[in-house]
Amino acid sequence: MRLTRIVADETSNLEDDFIKRHQVTVIPFNLINRNGRIVAITSDQKENSEEGLFRSKDSFFKYINKVKKKEDIPTSGAISIERMRSFIKKASKRKRDLVCIHLPKELSKITENVERAAELVSAEVGNTIIVIDSRLAFSAQYLVVKEAVGLAENGKSAEEIVGHLNRIRKNIHLFVAVYSLRYLRKSGRVQGLKKIVSYISDFLGFSSIITLKEGVPELLATATRQRVENRILSEMERVTGYGEKISVRINYDIEETRRRTKKLEELIRKKFEWRLKEISSFQMGPLVGSHTGPYTISVAVKKHGYKEIDSFVIAEMFERVAKKLRKNESTLNRLNIYPVIDADTGKNLSFTMSDVAKSVDFSSIRRTFSDIASRACENGTGFSGTSVAAYLTGFASCLSKNEAKRLEAENFVKAIEEGTKSAYLSFRYPKEGTILSVMRVSAAKARENLPEEKDIAEILKEAYIAAVKELFNPEVQEIPILKKKRIVDAGGLGFVYTLEGWLSALGKERDIEDFIEEFKNKISVQKYSLVYRIEEAKHPGFCLKIRVEGLKKRQREKLAKKLEALPNPIESPLSSVSNIVHIHVYNEELKEKVLEICNKFGEVELLKVSSLSLTKFELIKNKVINIIGKTKNIPKLVAWSLYWFGLRILFPFREIGLWKQSRDLNLVTKGLEDVVEKAEQAIIVFNKRGKIKYFNEAAERYVGSLGIEKIKQGDSINLYLHPEFLKEIEGKLFTLGKESSYIFEDKDHGYELKQLYTQEGHIGAKLEIKNKKIEGYVC
């Protein structure tokens, strides 16, 4: 087996000792100052900012802290593909396979350029080179690289390393505290209204906490600069599960920030204590600081997941479920239309799970779940409460012989499956399209993911997503009223909230927050669009919950058949869990007959009697809520209408400005159209101030080949035409003849493309338009 080596880029901020010890190849970036000089940290030369030379990282950060103009901030860019090729070829010595870990493509072109260089080296050397977009950056990327290095040194193949990294990187979270948005504004990464907000934020002394979402920077929160450390800590708590072990990496810029980093380290050690596997900090290089500013702290958290959970984690999972159900009780009540419209699903589920995890026996998994299931059976009522009680009873039954203190993924999935079977068996005639279907689909998804995934939290996340999809689009819908009114089953929604509570305890809510937001919006629409007649809510009869002491398991079937034989004119989802029976009856006479039959099988205790009909107050309340829900968007519509009217009619200045810009852009486009059609040359147009106004695809390819990160409108042309770059291509870029001008015309204008020269030779061309002057170089 060939050994695998790891390749990273400069933004990982690896210590020199780490690089040497683990033989990691680091691909640098170019950081270029306004004079076209490459910035370097060197202690053996005099410091000269004009030449790009600085004695230390601190010296560089102090320099950029003082700059006033955008042009004075160095610009970053990837090195050329040829130089990348040399790095990768050197790392491929002895035909070693490589795993290259780099920045997201949304942040830099380095990944694309490395891919191109890797193809060339792999074809030449004959080794395997896999380039991955880490979707992370800075201190988070360090954790990915460190994980990869450990796997490589343990003899894992390149394919195995990449597979593992793809699984664990979703458990790595990044929080970057930017003390001022000034540098991001100057780099062009803050635009429009956000730019105005950023000025206000800086003026008020706020810091921004930024994260990466699928490789794209996203504002997570703002905080006063005195509370940045506490805010980062709270965000870490939110993404970390109860009792979950973590590793932390911190990067900071200027040395003055080191003191704050130490304070943050102390807070993390105190907060996470025994859960903290490791923590390290290191000063980042000039590259990141040139974009984020000198007062930046980057914190990455790697979660180690849950290959097994103990009784304390289980208790916390059920505590979170109780909170989640209390929070959504009114929503569940509003959507409760099956088996009858009695608006009690939220109350029933909330009561069922209210105290199941209080003062449980923590001595073993078996005892913990036995206590939880017993309390759920005592509390469980209604169709949904009975289902959940039966589910937990089956869960506990599966673990009845497990005296271990921890529960691993295999047994957890088995328990989920047994819980689902128990819930189905608790009903004489289980119906699809209800809470039972949601349980079944989530259990099936958990089993499907088990061979590839051993992290309980990840298994539950996939089970949750499958449960939500089943809730909204049941494979089989046997409940006509749910189909008719296009409403989800309230009990099924309650079970989805149960899974959400579990995921909250295991630190997975942030991972699925977009999915949850979409799910909430759909539920909100259904809640406010639900319409039913008053007659539908005036349902006769009672819901009975009866305990039959001494009822044996083999007698339940016989009791159920006798109860079913009663002349009960209403649909009754008859269920029994342990020695508790749940049934709907039409009137007082039937209630007495039910109690009489139950009394023959053991001592009877009537635990609950509730009406199946909504009260007049509840009916009126629901109608009012419906009306409010349907009209809540009216204020937004009115506000938008006023805004649009004011913008377009009363204050048209913005529109006039946009029209002028559009007219100028069309003029430039016409002038370049003929050139673009007849040649494949790179075209860059810029104004008198040297700011780029237009560029074509050929120009983008050219700039990428030079190793520059990305060409953007508003950039200075000097960066792309500096002799440092031009000498590398030896004039091959300039395809127009040097002797004569290129002249062409359209209906309204004449154009002349004149060749430009300096002492160094031909450097491009100047485009002149009759009656207007737009200066530009055609390269």
Tab-separated table of C-alpha atoms in Angstrom, residues 16-17 34 52 67 204 263 267 343 346 385 455 476 499 507 523 559 683:
chain	number	residue	atom	x	y	z
A	16	ASP	CA	6.014	25.173	11.096
A	17	ASP	CA	6.692	22.318	13.503
A	34	ARG	CA	-0.299	48.477	-4.355
A	52	GLY	CA	6.161	44.467	0.749
A	67	VAL	CA	-4.108	52.393	6.046
A	204	LEU	CA	-21.726	51.762	17.284
A	263	LYS	CA	-9.655	34.850	27.996
A	267	LEU	CA	-13.989	30.401	29.287
A	343	ALA	CA	-58.181	20.320	20.120
A	346	GLY	CA	-50.961	19.294	22.108
A	385	GLY	CA	-50.351	10.107	23.766
A	455	ASP	CA	-23.041	8.436	14.968
A	476	VAL	CA	-50.541	5.817	2.133
A	499	LEU	CA	-37.349	13.933	17.162
A	507	GLY	CA	-26.483	19.495	19.037
A	523	ILE	CA	-47.125	24.203	9.221
A	559	LEU	CA	-60.778	-7.586	26.171
A	683	ILE	CA	-10.912	42.049	-23.149
